[in-house]
Backbone as CSV, one residue per row, in Angstrom:
resi,resn,N_x,N_y,N_z,CA_x,CA_y,CA_z,C_x,C_y,C_z
1,UNK,0.837,-1.175,0.000,0.000,0.000,0.000,0.888,1.246,0.000
2,UNK,0.508,2.208,-0.823,1.254,3.466,-0.915,0.448,4.597,-0.299
3,UNK,1.139,5.631,0.167,0.472,6.833,0.652,-0.135,7.542,-0.554
4,UNK,-1.386,7.930,-0.423,-2.082,8.615,-1.503,-2.325,10.063,-1.102
5,UNK,-1.973,10.964,-1.972,-2.085,12.390,-1.723,-3.484,12.793,-1.258
6,UNK,-4.496,12.363,-1.964,-5.869,12.783,-1.675,-6.471,12.083,-0.467
7,UNK,-5.808,11.035,0.034,-6.338,10.286,1.178,-5.564,10.520,2.476
8,UNK,-4.450,11.233,2.411,-3.552,11.356,3.570,-3.898,12.495,4.506
9,UNK,-3.648,12.233,5.784,-3.642,13.232,6.854,-2.329,13.022,7.597
10,UNK,-1.628,14.100,7.911,-0.385,14.008,8.682,-0.705,14.270,10.143
11,UNK,-0.376,13.306,11.011,-0.602,13.426,12.456,0.741,13.616,13.153
12,UNK,0.931,14.768,13.786,2.155,15.096,14.519,1.861,14.856,15.995
13,UNK,2.515,13.862,16.556,2.204,13.387,17.902,3.250,13.848,18.924
14,UNK,2.898,14.823,19.728,3.619,15.164,20.961,5.094,15.535,20.810
15,UNK,5.428,16.330,19.825,6.817,16.798,19.692,6.925,18.085,20.519
16,UNK,7.139,17.916,21.814,7.026,19.016,22.769,8.350,19.412,23.404
17,UNK,8.398,20.666,23.821,9.613,21.300,24.329,10.310,20.509,25.432
18,UNK,9.592,20.137,26.462,10.242,19.481,27.599,10.463,17.992,27.381
19,UNK,9.815,17.437,26.383,10.006,16.019,26.071,11.191,15.834,25.118
20,UNK,11.375,16.763,24.219,12.449,16.638,23.217,13.827,16.580,23.862
21,UNK,14.008,17.272,24.975,15.324,17.295,25.630,15.689,15.950,26.253
22,UNK,14.718,15.062,26.411,14.984,13.729,26.963,15.411,12.731,25.890
23,UNK,15.323,13.136,24.621,15.651,12.241,23.513,17.145,12.304,23.210
24,UNK,17.734,11.215,22.704,19.127,11.268,22.261,19.268,12.347,21.179
25,UNK,20.304,13.173,21.278,20.456,14.320,20.387,20.370,13.966,18.904
26,UNK,21.093,12.926,18.487,21.093,12.588,17.054,19.716,12.121,16.587
27,UNK,19.013,11.381,17.425,17.668,10.912,17.070,16.686,12.078,17.025
28,UNK,16.775,12.961,18.006,15.886,14.129,18.048,16.133,15.030,16.847
29,UNK,17.387,15.255,16.511,17.717,16.109,15.366,17.162,15.530,14.068
30,UNK,17.322,14.215,13.871,16.807,13.568,12.676,15.281,13.684,12.624
31,UNK,14.615,13.412,13.755,13.159,13.488,13.797,12.680,14.900,13.482
32,UNK,13.321,15.902,14.086,12.921,17.298,13.854,13.116,17.681,12.386
33,UNK,14.253,17.323,11.820,14.549,17.640,10.423,13.516,16.998,9.487
34,UNK,13.261,15.720,9.667,12.347,15.007,8.781,10.894,15.449,8.994
35,UNK,10.561,15.825,10.220,9.222,16.356,10.499,9.023,17.686,9.785
36,UNK,10.024,18.542,9.816,9.923,19.826,9.110,9.725,19.614,7.608
37,UNK,10.430,18.649,7.045,10.270,18.333,5.623,8.838,17.891,5.334
38,UNK,8.316,16.984,6.159,6.950,16.502,5.935,5.922,17.616,6.108
39,UNK,6.150,18.509,7.047,5.228,19.638,7.239,5.272,20.593,6.043
40,UNK,6.456,20.842,5.513,6.569,21.686,4.322,5.860,21.033,3.134
41,UNK,6.038,19.743,2.995,5.375,19.021,1.912,3.861,19.062,2.089
42,UNK,3.392,18.860,3.306,1.947,18.905,3.572,1.382,20.271,3.202
43,UNK,2.113,21.329,3.519,1.655,22.681,3.176,1.581,22.859,1.657
44,UNK,2.606,22.418,0.946,2.631,22.572,-0.517,1.571,21.728,-1.225
45,UNK,1.250,20.588,-0.626,0.335,19.642,-1.266,-1.085,19.677,-0.694
46,UNK,-1.345,20.620,0.199,-2.672,20.754,0.833,-3.118,19.495,1.560
47,UNK,-2.183,18.873,2.277,-2.506,17.710,3.096,-2.852,18.208,4.491
48,UNK,-3.997,17.828,5.020,-4.376,18.277,6.362,-3.376,17.800,7.422
49,UNK,-3.132,18.662,8.411,-2.226,18.344,9.514,-2.990,18.455,10.827
50,UNK,-2.865,17.412,11.628,-3.434,17.389,12.976,-2.281,17.195,13.943
51,UNK,-2.305,17.944,15.042,-1.217,17.914,16.020,-1.800,17.602,17.397
52,UNK,-1.084,16.760,18.145,-1.470,16.522,19.538,-0.355,16.995,20.454
53,UNK,-0.759,17.401,21.646,0.185,17.749,22.709,-0.208,16.997,23.968
54,UNK,0.730,16.235,24.491,0.532,15.454,25.710,0.768,16.339,26.922
55,UNK,-0.267,16.565,27.714,-0.180,17.307,28.964,0.758,18.527,28.831
56,UNK,0.370,19.505,28.009,1.246,20.654,27.745,1.591,21.470,28.991
57,UNK,0.753,21.413,30.005,1.061,22.112,31.255,2.374,21.612,31.852
58,UNK,2.634,20.324,31.713,3.852,19.737,32.254,4.969,19.568,31.229
59,UNK,4.613,19.284,29.970,5.618,18.989,28.944,5.861,20.151,27.981
60,UNK,5.152,21.235,28.162,5.320,22.389,27.292,4.554,22.226,25.989
61,UNK,4.585,23.271,25.193,3.891,23.241,23.909,4.786,22.568,22.863
62,UNK,4.269,22.482,21.652,5.029,21.900,20.552,6.336,22.669,20.360
63,UNK,7.409,21.950,20.101,8.732,22.542,19.909,8.641,23.623,18.831
64,UNK,9.289,24.755,19.060,9.078,25.952,18.239,9.403,25.754,16.757
65,UNK,10.464,25.020,16.419,10.802,24.846,15.001,9.731,24.041,14.272
66,UNK,9.045,23.184,14.992,7.952,22.404,14.412,6.703,23.269,14.326
67,UNK,6.402,23.960,15.397,5.231,24.848,15.420,5.315,25.888,14.303
68,UNK,6.513,26.418,14.062,6.698,27.422,13.013,6.463,26.857,11.614
69,UNK,6.563,25.553,11.462,6.385,24.912,10.149,4.939,24.462,9.895
70,UNK,4.051,24.634,10.880,2.665,24.196,10.693,2.001,24.941,9.542
71,UNK,1.327,24.216,8.653,0.500,24.896,7.652,-0.607,25.687,8.355
72,UNK,-1.154,26.651,7.658,-2.121,27.569,8.256,-3.330,26.885,8.894
73,UNK,-3.875,25.869,8.279,-5.099,25.230,8.761,-4.854,24.100,9.769
74,UNK,-3.657,24.004,10.316,-3.326,22.935,11.267,-4.262,22.980,12.473
75,UNK,-4.711,21.800,12.886,-5.584,21.692,14.061,-4.793,21.069,15.204
76,UNK,-4.855,21.695,16.375,-4.101,21.250,17.547,-5.055,20.729,18.613
77,UNK,-4.694,19.581,19.207,-5.499,18.958,20.245,-4.619,18.638,21.450
78,UNK,-5.090,19.020,22.626,-4.383,18.726,23.872,-4.986,17.463,24.471
79,UNK,-4.115,16.698,25.168,-4.578,15.421,25.711,-3.806,15.053,26.963
80,UNK,-4.365,14.149,27.718,-3.632,13.535,28.830,-3.498,12.028,28.601
81,UNK,-4.398,11.451,27.813,-4.288,10.036,27.458,-3.097,9.875,26.523
82,UNK,-2.504,8.720,26.506,-1.341,8.497,25.656,-1.713,8.411,24.181
83,UNK,-2.859,7.829,23.864,-3.308,7.757,22.478,-3.896,9.095,22.058
84,UNK,-3.545,9.529,20.867,-4.125,10.756,20.298,-5.631,10.614,20.117
85,UNK,-6.087,9.404,19.931,-7.505,9.168,19.675,-8.388,9.623,20.829
86,UNK,-7.838,9.715,22.022,-8.610,10.115,23.200,-8.697,11.630,23.375
87,UNK,-7.985,12.388,22.571,-8.031,13.851,22.675,-9.415,14.340,22.252
88,UNK,-10.014,15.192,23.074,-11.341,15.717,22.776,-11.397,16.339,21.390
89,UNK,-12.262,15.819,20.546,-12.503,16.385,19.228,-11.603,15.882,18.118
90,UNK,-10.518,15.199,18.453,-9.582,14.781,17.409,-10.210,13.798,16.435
91,UNK,-10.866,12.791,16.922,-11.442,11.783,16.029,-12.573,12.372,15.186
92,UNK,-13.358,13.274,15.749,-14.419,13.934,14.982,-13.810,14.789,13.880
93,UNK,-12.729,15.487,14.206,-12.046,16.310,13.217,-11.482,15.436,12.099
94,UNK,-10.869,14.342,12.478,-10.309,13.408,11.506,-11.409,12.826,10.614
95,UNK,-12.494,12.427,11.207,-13.614,11.875,10.458,-14.172,12.903,9.471
96,UNK,-14.222,14.155,9.890,-14.729,15.218,9.044,-13.890,15.467,7.804
97,UNK,-12.643,15.051,7.835,-11.776,15.228,6.672,-12.080,14.220,5.563
98,UNK,-12.694,13.092,5.927,-13.080,12.094,4.942,-11.914,11.413,4.253
99,UNK,-10.804,11.298,4.957,-9.614,10.656,4.380,-9.351,9.333,5.091
100,UNK,-8.709,8.415,4.392,-8.555,7.055,4.920,-7.151,6.699,5.385
101,UNK,-6.165,7.580,5.135,-4.781,7.270,5.496,-4.242,8.294,6.493
102,UNK,-3.638,7.773,7.554,-3.045,8.621,8.578,-1.548,8.358,8.587
103,UNK,-0.769,9.427,8.400,0.688,9.344,8.420,1.105,9.874,9.780
104,UNK,1.676,9.017,10.636,1.964,9.369,12.022,3.458,9.617,12.214
105,UNK,3.764,10.751,12.854,5.134,11.101,13.220,5.119,11.613,14.654
106,UNK,6.273,11.585,15.326,6.325,12.168,16.669,7.019,11.296,17.689
107,UNK,6.646,11.531,18.961,7.279,10.841,20.064,6.265,10.498,21.144
108,UNK,6.597,9.656,22.001,7.633,8.661,21.894,7.063,7.476,21.141
109,UNK,7.887,6.867,20.328,7.436,5.803,19.438,6.758,4.674,20.196
110,UNK,7.311,4.287,21.335,6.800,3.122,22.061,5.637,3.447,22.988
111,UNK,5.249,4.699,23.077,4.134,5.060,23.966,3.016,5.705,23.137
112,UNK,3.075,7.001,22.955,1.985,7.729,22.297,1.836,7.387,20.825
113,UNK,2.933,7.242,20.105,2.837,6.878,18.685,2.242,5.480,18.558
114,UNK,2.742,4.522,19.308,2.250,3.147,19.238,0.772,3.060,19.602
115,UNK,0.385,3.659,20.721,-1.008,3.555,21.148,-1.939,4.254,20.161
116,UNK,-1.508,5.377,19.620,-2.316,6.089,18.620,-2.450,5.246,17.358
117,UNK,-1.338,4.698,16.883,-1.362,3.889,15.659,-2.275,2.680,15.820
118,UNK,-2.198,2.004,16.962,-3.047,0.841,17.202,-4.518,1.237,17.150
119,UNK,-4.870,2.314,17.850,-6.280,2.700,17.906,-6.776,3.220,16.562
120,UNK,-5.956,3.962,15.849,-6.343,4.432,14.518,-6.549,3.254,13.577
121,UNK,-5.654,2.284,13.622,-5.765,1.082,12.787,-7.033,0.304,13.143
122,UNK,-7.354,0.223,14.433,-8.537,-0.511,14.891,-9.835,0.130,14.398
123,UNK,-9.799,1.417,14.060,-10.995,2.077,13.523,-11.161,1.836,12.031
124,UNK,-10.202,1.150,11.399,-10.296,0.833,9.985,-9.488,1.746,9.077
125,UNK,-8.758,2.684,9.663,-7.923,3.574,8.857,-6.628,2.876,8.456
126,UNK,-6.054,3.309,7.345,-4.735,2.838,6.943,-3.719,3.717,7.647
127,UNK,-2.843,3.106,8.433,-1.907,3.852,9.272,-0.484,3.599,8.801
128,UNK,0.247,4.703,8.618,1.658,4.679,8.239,2.435,5.377,9.342
129,UNK,3.459,4.750,9.867,4.337,5.391,10.857,5.674,5.638,10.175
130,UNK,6.102,6.892,10.216,7.339,7.302,9.556,8.484,7.104,10.550
131,UNK,9.219,6.016,10.392,10.239,5.621,11.371,11.295,6.698,11.595
132,UNK,11.707,7.393,10.528,12.754,8.397,10.684,12.213,9.783,11.048
133,UNK,10.927,9.834,11.404,10.326,11.057,11.945,9.635,10.743,13.267
134,UNK,10.165,9.717,13.942,9.723,9.352,15.293,10.971,9.099,16.132
135,UNK,10.815,9.126,17.432,11.933,8.732,18.293,11.442,8.372,19.689
136,UNK,12.314,7.694,20.406,12.109,7.314,21.799,13.401,7.587,22.543
137,UNK,13.322,7.618,23.852,14.523,7.863,24.658,15.553,6.752,24.489
138,UNK,15.096,5.533,24.266,16.012,4.401,24.101,15.747,3.726,22.762
139,UNK,16.813,3.425,22.047,16.706,2.816,20.715,15.962,1.486,20.753
140,UNK,16.174,0.694,21.790,15.508,-0.608,21.892,13.997,-0.442,21.983
141,UNK,13.545,0.631,22.636,12.104,0.884,22.734,11.528,1.243,21.364
142,UNK,12.265,2.045,20.610,11.835,2.416,19.257,11.755,1.180,18.371
143,UNK,12.805,0.381,18.379,12.860,-0.824,17.545,11.711,-1.765,17.877
144,UNK,11.486,-1.986,19.158,10.410,-2.868,19.597,9.046,-2.332,19.153
145,UNK,8.826,-1.034,19.324,7.538,-0.441,18.960,7.283,-0.536,17.456
146,UNK,8.292,-0.243,16.652,8.127,-0.336,15.199,7.804,-1.768,14.778
147,UNK,8.439,-2.747,15.395,8.158,-4.155,15.078,6.738,-4.526,15.494
148,UNK,6.330,-4.106,16.680,4.969,-4.407,17.151,3.927,-3.800,16.217
149,UNK,4.139,-2.551,15.818,3.173,-1.903,14.927,3.129,-2.599,13.579
150,UNK,4.284,-2.962,13.046,4.346,-3.693,11.788,3.571,-5.004,11.894
151,UNK,3.773,-5.718,12.986,3.074,-6.985,13.192,1.556,-6.795,13.266
152,UNK,1.122,-5.615,13.705,-0.306,-5.296,13.843,-0.914,-4.815,12.520
153,UNK,-0.082,-4.625,11.507,-0.589,-4.211,10.207,-0.405,-2.743,9.890
154,UNK,0.320,-2.042,10.748,0.665,-0.646,10.480,1.840,-0.663,9.498
155,UNK,1.798,0.199,8.494,2.885,0.283,7.537,3.996,1.154,8.105
156,UNK,5.201,0.608,8.199,6.363,1.365,8.665,7.081,1.881,7.427
157,UNK,7.340,3.178,7.407,7.908,3.806,6.221,8.954,4.845,6.625
158,UNK,9.378,5.660,5.682,10.340,6.731,5.949,9.874,7.989,5.231
159,UNK,10.447,9.121,5.597,9.937,10.398,5.077,10.098,10.538,3.562
160,UNK,11.182,10.032,2.980,11.359,10.150,1.535,10.347,9.300,0.774
161,UNK,10.073,8.115,1.263,9.048,7.286,0.618,7.707,8.001,0.623
162,UNK,7.348,8.584,1.769,6.075,9.307,1.869,6.030,10.443,0.847
163,UNK,7.085,11.237,0.786,7.116,12.364,-0.155,6.893,11.917,-1.593
164,UNK,7.636,10.902,-2.010,7.551,10.473,-3.399,6.267,9.704,-3.699
165,UNK,5.686,9.067,-2.682,4.378,8.441,-2.876,3.309,9.521,-3.026
166,UNK,3.397,10.591,-2.241,2.451,11.699,-2.394,2.548,12.297,-3.799
167,UNK,3.755,12.440,-4.310,3.942,13.020,-5.648,3.487,12.078,-6.752
168,UNK,3.897,10.820,-6.652,3.483,9.814,-7.618,4.182,9.864,-8.957
169,UNK,4.642,11.042,-9.380,5.208,11.186,-10.721,6.109,12.423,-10.723
170,UNK,7.224,12.357,-11.430,8.144,13.492,-11.534,7.509,14.673,-12.273
171,UNK,6.384,14.432,-12.930,5.696,15.521,-13.625,4.764,16.311,-12.702
172,UNK,4.650,15.876,-11.443,3.789,16.597,-10.487,4.264,18.043,-10.375
173,UNK,3.341,18.967,-10.262,3.658,20.406,-10.226,4.592,20.781,-9.073
174,UNK,4.581,20.011,-7.984,5.421,20.320,-6.818,6.688,19.469,-6.749
175,UNK,6.965,18.691,-7.789,8.125,17.799,-7.749,9.427,18.540,-7.449
176,UNK,9.711,19.597,-8.171,10.975,20.317,-7.970,11.054,20.916,-6.570
177,UNK,9.972,21.505,-6.102,9.960,22.101,-4.762,10.224,21.055,-3.687
178,UNK,9.576,19.912,-3.810,9.727,18.876,-2.786,11.061,18.148,-2.897
179,UNK,11.549,17.924,-4.102,12.805,17.202,-4.233,13.966,18.026,-3.656
180,UNK,13.857,19.344,-3.664,14.906,20.163,-3.052,14.922,20.029,-1.531
181,UNK,13.820,19.626,-0.926,13.769,19.471,0.525,14.662,18.338,1.033
182,UNK,14.930,17.364,0.176,15.686,16.190,0.643,17.125,16.169,0.151
183,UNK,17.568,17.230,-0.438,18.972,17.290,-0.916,19.877,17.751,0.175
């Protein structure tokens, strides 16, 4: 299964100020970089973006470099449950978009990303987790979570695959703009 431009929603899960500092620097940097690329692509391609924040009172708001990259119509949901699906209004907002594919990025892979992906998949949506736009404090937790999600039928992918699947063809009007993002 490939990501389809007209069916995709990008879900940014809990990339927050006080949580990011707990991540290994190289993993956090990669996740932030690839998340910014996906957000820029979503803006250029008119892909809806939904963002969750886990207990922002304690963990802070979304990290500023990510927040600055949000497309104009981005919808933000605050939550205390680990799954994004439990955030008030998120599932109704998602349903209102009428799209069948959810592209999930964020942290932590083995907690909020995993629980969100499982619940989204259980509702019948096609769920893609972008491995190089997620992270956990420990690599073993990330590896385990990605394997568990794969075993559950979640598609594990990477940011470049998502970009080129959204484009579908080098003749796409945004091909040059998006291909420069990954150079």
